[in-house]
Short mmCIF file of C-alpha atoms and ligand atoms in Angstrom, two decimals:
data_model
loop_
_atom_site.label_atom_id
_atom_site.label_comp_id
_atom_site.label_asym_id
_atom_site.label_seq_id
_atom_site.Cartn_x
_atom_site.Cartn_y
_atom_site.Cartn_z
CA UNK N 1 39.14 174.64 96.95
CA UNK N 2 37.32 172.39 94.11
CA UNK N 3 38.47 169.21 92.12
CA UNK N 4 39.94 171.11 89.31
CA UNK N 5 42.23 173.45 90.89
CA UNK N 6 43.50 170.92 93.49
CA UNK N 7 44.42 168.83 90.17
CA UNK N 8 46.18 171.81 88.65
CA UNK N 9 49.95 170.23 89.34
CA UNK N 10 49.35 167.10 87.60
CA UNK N 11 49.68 165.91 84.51
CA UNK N 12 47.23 167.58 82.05
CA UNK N 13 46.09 164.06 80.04
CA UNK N 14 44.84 162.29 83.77
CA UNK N 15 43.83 165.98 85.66
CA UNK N 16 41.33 166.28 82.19
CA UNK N 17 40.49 162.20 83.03
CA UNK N 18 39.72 162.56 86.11
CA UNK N 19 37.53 165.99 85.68
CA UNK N 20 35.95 163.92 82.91
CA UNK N 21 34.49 161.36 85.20
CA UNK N 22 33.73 163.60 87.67
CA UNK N 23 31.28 165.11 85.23
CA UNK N 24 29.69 161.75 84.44
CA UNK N 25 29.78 160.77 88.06
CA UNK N 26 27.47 164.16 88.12
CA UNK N 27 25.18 162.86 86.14
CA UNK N 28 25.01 159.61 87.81
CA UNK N 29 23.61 161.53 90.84
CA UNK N 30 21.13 162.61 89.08
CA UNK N 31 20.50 159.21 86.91
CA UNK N 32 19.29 156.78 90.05
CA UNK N 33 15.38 158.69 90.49
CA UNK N 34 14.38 157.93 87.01
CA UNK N 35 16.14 154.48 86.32
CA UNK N 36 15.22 152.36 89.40
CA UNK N 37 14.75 148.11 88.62
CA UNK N 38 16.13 145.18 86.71
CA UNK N 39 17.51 145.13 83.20
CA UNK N 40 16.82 141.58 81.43
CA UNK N 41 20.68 141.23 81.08
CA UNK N 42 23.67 140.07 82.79
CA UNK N 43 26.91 140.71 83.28
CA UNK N 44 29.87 138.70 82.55
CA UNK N 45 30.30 136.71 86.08
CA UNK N 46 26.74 135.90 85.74
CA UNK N 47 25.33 138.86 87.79
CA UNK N 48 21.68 140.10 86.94
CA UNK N 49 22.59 143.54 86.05
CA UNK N 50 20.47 146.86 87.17
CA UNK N 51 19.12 149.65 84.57
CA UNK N 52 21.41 151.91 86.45
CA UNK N 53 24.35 149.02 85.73
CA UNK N 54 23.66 149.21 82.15
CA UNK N 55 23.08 152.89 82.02
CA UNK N 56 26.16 153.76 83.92
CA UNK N 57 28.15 151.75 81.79
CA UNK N 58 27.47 152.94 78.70
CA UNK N 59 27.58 156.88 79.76
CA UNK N 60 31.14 156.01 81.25
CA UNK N 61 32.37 154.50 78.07
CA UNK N 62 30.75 156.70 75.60
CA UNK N 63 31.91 160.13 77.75
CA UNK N 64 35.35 158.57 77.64
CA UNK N 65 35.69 157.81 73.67
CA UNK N 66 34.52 161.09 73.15
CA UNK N 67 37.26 162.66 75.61
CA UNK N 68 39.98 161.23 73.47
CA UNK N 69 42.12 161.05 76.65
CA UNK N 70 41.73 156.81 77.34
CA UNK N 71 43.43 154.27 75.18
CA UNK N 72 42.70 151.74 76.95
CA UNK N 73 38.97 151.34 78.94
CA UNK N 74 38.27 148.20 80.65
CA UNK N 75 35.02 148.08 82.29
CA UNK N 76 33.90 145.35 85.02
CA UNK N 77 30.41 145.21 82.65
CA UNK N 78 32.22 144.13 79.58
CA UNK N 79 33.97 141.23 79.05
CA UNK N 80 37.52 142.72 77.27
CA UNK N 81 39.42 145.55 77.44
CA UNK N 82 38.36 148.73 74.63
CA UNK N 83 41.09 150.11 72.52
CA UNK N 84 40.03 153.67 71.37
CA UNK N 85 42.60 154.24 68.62
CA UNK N 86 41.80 158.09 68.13
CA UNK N 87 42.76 158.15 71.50
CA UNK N 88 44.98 161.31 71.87
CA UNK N 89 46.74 159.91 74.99
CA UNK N 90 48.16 156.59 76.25
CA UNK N 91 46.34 156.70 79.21
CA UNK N 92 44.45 153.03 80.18
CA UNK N 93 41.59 153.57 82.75
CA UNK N 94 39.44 150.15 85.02
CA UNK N 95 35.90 151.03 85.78
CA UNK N 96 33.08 149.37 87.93
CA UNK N 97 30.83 151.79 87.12
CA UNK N 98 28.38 151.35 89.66
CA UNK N 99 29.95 148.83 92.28
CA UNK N 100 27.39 147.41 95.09
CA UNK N 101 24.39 148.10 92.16
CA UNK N 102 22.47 145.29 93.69
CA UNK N 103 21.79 147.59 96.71
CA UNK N 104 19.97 150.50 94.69
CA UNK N 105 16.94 149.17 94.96
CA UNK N 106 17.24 149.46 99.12
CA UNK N 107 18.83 152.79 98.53
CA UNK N 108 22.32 151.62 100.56
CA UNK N 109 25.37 153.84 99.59
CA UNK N 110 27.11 152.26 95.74
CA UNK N 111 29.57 154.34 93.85
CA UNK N 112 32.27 154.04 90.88
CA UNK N 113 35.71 152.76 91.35
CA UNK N 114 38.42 154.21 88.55
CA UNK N 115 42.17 152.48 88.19
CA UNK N 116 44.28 154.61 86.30
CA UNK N 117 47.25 153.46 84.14
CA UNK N 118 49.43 154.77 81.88
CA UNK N 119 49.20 152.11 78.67
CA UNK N 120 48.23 148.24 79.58
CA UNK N 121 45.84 148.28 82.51
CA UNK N 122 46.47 144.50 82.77
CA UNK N 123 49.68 145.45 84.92
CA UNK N 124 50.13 145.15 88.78
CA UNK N 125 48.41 147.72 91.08
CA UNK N 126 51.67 149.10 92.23
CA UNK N 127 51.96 150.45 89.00
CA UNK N 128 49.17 152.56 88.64
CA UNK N 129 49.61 156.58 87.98
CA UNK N 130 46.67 156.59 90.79
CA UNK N 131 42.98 155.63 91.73
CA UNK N 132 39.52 157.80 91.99
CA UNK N 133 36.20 156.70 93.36
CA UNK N 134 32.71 158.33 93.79
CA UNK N 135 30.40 157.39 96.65
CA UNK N 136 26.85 157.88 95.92
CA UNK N 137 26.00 158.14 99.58
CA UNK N 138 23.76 161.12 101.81
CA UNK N 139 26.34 162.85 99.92
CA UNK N 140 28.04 162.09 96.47
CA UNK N 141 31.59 162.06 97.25
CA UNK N 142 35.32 162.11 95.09
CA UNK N 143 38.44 160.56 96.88
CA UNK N 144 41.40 160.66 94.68
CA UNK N 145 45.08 159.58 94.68
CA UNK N 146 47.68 160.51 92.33
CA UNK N 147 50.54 159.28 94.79
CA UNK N 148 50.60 162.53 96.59
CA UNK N 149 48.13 161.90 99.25
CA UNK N 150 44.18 160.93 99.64
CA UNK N 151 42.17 163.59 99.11
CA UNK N 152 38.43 163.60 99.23
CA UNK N 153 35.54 165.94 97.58
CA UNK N 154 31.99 166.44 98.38
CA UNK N 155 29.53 167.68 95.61
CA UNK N 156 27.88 170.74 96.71
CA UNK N 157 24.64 172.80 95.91
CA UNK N 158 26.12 174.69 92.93
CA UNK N 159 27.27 170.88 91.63
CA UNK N 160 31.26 171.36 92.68
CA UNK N 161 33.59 168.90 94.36
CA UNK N 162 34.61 170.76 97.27
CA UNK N 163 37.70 169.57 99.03
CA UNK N 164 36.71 167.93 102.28
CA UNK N 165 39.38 166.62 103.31
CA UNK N 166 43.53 166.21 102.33
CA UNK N 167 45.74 163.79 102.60
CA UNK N 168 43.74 161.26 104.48
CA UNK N 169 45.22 158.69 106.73
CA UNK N 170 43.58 155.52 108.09
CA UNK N 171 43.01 155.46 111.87
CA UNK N 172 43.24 152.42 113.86
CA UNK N 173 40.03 151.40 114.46
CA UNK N 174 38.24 148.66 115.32
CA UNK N 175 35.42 147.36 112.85
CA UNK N 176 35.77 144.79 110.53
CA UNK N 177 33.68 144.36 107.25
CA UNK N 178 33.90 140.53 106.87
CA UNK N 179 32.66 139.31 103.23
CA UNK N 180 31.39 135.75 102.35
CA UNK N 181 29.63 132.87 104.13
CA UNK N 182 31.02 132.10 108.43
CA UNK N 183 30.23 128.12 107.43
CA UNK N 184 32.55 128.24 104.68
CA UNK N 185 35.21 130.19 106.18
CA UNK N 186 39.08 128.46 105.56
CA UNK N 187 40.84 127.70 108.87
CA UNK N 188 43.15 130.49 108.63
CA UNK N 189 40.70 133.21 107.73
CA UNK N 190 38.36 131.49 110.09
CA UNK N 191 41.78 131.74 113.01
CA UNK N 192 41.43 135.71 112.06
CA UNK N 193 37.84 136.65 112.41
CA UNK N 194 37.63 134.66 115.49
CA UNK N 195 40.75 136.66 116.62
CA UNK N 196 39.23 139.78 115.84
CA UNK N 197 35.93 139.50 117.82
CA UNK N 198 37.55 138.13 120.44
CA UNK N 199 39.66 141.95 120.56
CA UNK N 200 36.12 143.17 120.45
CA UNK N 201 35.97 144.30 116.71
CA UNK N 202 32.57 145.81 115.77
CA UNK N 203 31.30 144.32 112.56
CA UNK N 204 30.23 146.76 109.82
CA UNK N 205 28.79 145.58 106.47
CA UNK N 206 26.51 146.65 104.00
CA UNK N 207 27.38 144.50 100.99
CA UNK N 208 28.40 147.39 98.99
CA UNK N 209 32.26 147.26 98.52
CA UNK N 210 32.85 150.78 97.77
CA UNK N 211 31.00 152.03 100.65
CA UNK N 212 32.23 149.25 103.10
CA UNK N 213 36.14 149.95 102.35
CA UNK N 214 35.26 153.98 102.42
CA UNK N 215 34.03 153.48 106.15
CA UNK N 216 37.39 151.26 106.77
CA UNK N 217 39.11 154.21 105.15
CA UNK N 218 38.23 156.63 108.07
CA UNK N 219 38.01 154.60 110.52
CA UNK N 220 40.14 151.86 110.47
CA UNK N 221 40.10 147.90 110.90
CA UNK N 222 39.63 145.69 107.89
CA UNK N 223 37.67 144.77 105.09
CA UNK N 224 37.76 140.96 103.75
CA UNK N 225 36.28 139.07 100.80
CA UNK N 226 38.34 135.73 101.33
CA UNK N 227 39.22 132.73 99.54
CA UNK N 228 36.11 130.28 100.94
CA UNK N 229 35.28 126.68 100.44
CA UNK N 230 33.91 126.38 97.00
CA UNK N 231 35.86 129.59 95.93
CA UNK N 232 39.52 129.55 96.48
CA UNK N 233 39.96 133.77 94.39
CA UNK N 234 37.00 134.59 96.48
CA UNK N 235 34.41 136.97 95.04
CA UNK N 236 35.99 140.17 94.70
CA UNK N 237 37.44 141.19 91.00
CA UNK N 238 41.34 142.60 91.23
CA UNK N 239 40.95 144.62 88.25
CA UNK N 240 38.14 146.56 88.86
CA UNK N 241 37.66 146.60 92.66
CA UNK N 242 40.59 145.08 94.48
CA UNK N 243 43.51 146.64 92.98
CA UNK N 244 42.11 150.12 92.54
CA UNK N 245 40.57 150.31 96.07
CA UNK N 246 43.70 148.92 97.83
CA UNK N 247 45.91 151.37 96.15
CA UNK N 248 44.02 154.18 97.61
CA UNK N 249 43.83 152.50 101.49
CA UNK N 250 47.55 151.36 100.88
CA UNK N 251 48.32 155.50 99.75
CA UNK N 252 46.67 156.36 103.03
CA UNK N 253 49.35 154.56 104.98
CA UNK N 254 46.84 150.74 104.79
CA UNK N 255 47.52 148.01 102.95
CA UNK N 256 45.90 146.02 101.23
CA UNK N 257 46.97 141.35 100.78
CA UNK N 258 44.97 138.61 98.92
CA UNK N 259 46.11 136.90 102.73
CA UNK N 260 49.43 135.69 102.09
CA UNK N 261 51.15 139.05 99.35
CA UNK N 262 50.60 142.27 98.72
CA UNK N 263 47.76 142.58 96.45
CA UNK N 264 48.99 144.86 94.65
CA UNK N 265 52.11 143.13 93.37
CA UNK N 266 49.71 140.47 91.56
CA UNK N 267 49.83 140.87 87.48
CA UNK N 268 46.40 140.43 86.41
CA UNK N 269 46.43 137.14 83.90
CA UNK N 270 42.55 138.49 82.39
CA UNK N 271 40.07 140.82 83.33
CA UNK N 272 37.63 138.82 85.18
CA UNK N 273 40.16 137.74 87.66
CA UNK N 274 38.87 137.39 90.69
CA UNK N 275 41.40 137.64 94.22
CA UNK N 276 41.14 137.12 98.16
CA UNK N 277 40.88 140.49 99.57
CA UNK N 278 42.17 142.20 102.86
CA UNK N 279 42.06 145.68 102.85
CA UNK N 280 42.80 148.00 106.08
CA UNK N 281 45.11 149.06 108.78
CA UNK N 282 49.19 147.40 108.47
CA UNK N 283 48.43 145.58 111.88
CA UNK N 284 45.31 143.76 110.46
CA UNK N 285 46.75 142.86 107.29
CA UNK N 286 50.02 141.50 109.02
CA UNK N 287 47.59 139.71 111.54
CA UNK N 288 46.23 137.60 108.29
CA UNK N 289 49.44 137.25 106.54
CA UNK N 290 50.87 135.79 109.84
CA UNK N 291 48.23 133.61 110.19
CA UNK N 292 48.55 132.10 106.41
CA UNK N 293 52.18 131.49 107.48
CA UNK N 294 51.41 129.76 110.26
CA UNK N 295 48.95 127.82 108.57
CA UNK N 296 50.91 126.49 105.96
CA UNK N 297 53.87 125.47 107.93
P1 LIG V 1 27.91 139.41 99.08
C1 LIG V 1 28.65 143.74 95.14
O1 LIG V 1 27.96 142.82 94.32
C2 LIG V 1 30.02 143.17 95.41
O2 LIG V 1 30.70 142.95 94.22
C3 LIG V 1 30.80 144.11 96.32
O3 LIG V 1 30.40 145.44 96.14
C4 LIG V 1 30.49 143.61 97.71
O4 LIG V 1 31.56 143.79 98.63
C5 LIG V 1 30.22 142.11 97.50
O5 LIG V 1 29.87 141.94 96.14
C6 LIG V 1 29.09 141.63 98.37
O6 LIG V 1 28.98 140.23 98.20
O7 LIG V 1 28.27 137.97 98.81
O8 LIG V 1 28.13 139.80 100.53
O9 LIG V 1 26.56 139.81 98.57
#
């Protein structure tokens, strides 16, 4: 079975959105032989962008104006939300177009993480109609959610998504993906690490998000990005990567917790938000949020 007909049940405005970035996410694939090295820009947070950052970008956004099915686009390389008034739909869609880009040049596994709303897309994660991404791996791979399940695509020889796999569900497993500096580890985060390795956790990072959370995905354990010394929201942004990824883990029977809440409760306040982040199995992210508890009484 391929993308399109396993979409055929949903709504017609986000089963066209999400067969419209599969397209793009096509030519992505093709896009990283010929557009290797820096740009002489950078993004809003500061971050040196990539020519594949900057091209990615600016095929997502123009491919999606032209679809007419986005109202709303906000994109983790610009600094507000787009309002596309021809829009022909109320749909509001969050894209990192090419999250982990930094890694391209070492050719480690990046991909493109989609929220998708209906209307404001500055609205809690437990709101969204669902969440797509694309990991440009060995293989270039789709995952979807649409609140009936996790469901992941691989792109084959005739350039198809071809259902892999259906209504995924996160293993327990034991690796853990841990994000940020150990010096400047808080006492609480610093408590759950510690208590990890200690149950003989495996670490497993690459520094791409995308591709570190899709490993947590099926296999289980726990990715973090926490609140460190010098950064109390962490690195991680909620719009574009936190929210969209948890959503997807939590739909697989995870969850995801900025340490203390469920992430995906948090309202964004702007765009460049950034939030602690603990995505996994329920037994890690309880671990953590028992740990803040304890911490703090
Ligand atoms: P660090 C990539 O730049 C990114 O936003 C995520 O994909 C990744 O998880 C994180 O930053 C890596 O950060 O500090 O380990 O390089």
């Amino acid at each position: 079975m391929n993308l399109e007909t396993h979409l055929s049940e949903h709504d017609e405005d986000v089963k066209q959105v999400i067969l419209h970035v599969s397209e793009v996410a096509k030519k992505i694939s093709r896009g990283f032989a010929t557009r290797q090295g820096v740009s002489d820009s950078s993004n809003i947070y500061g971050e040196r962008q990539v020519a594949m950052d900057v091209w990615a970008d600016e095929l997502l956004i123009s491919e999606l104006r032209g679809s007419k099915l986005v109202r709303h686009l906000a994109s983790e390389e610009q600094p507000d939300v787009l309002t596309f008034e021809d829009s022909t739909s109320d749909l509001g869609l969050t894209i990192d177009p090419l999250d982990g880009s930094s890694l391209i040049g070492v050719n480690l596994a990046v991909g493109t993480i989609v929220g998708i709303y209906r209307g404001d897309v500055l609205s809690p994660g437990e709101g969204m109609l669902g969440a797509m991404y694309v990991l440009y791996g060995p293989l270039t791979t789709l995952t979807y959610c649409l609140r009936e399940g996790v469901h992941e695509f691989a792109l084959d020889d005739n350039g198809d998504f071809v259902l892999q796999e259906e209504n995924i569900v996160i293993p327990e497993g034991k690796i853990y993906a841990p994000g940020a500096l150990r010096r400047d580890y808080l006492p609480a985060h610093r408590g759950f690490i510690e208590r990890l390795e200690a149950e003989g956790y495996k670490l497993r990072y690459s520094g791409s998000f995308v591709a570190d959370v899709h490993q947590i995905l099926h296999k289980g354990g726990v990715f973090t990005y926490p609140a460190y010394a010098g950064s109390e929201m962490g690195k991680l942004r909620l719009l574009f990567e936190a929210a969209p990824m948890g959503f997807i883990v939590s739909q697989a029977g995870g969850a995801v917790s900025d340490g203390r809440r469920d992430l995906l409760t948090i309202k964004p306040e702007a765009v460049s938000q950034r939030v602690p982040v603990y995505i996994g199995g329920k037994r890690e992210i309880t671990l953590i949020e028992g740990m803040h508890k304890e911490n703090t009484s």
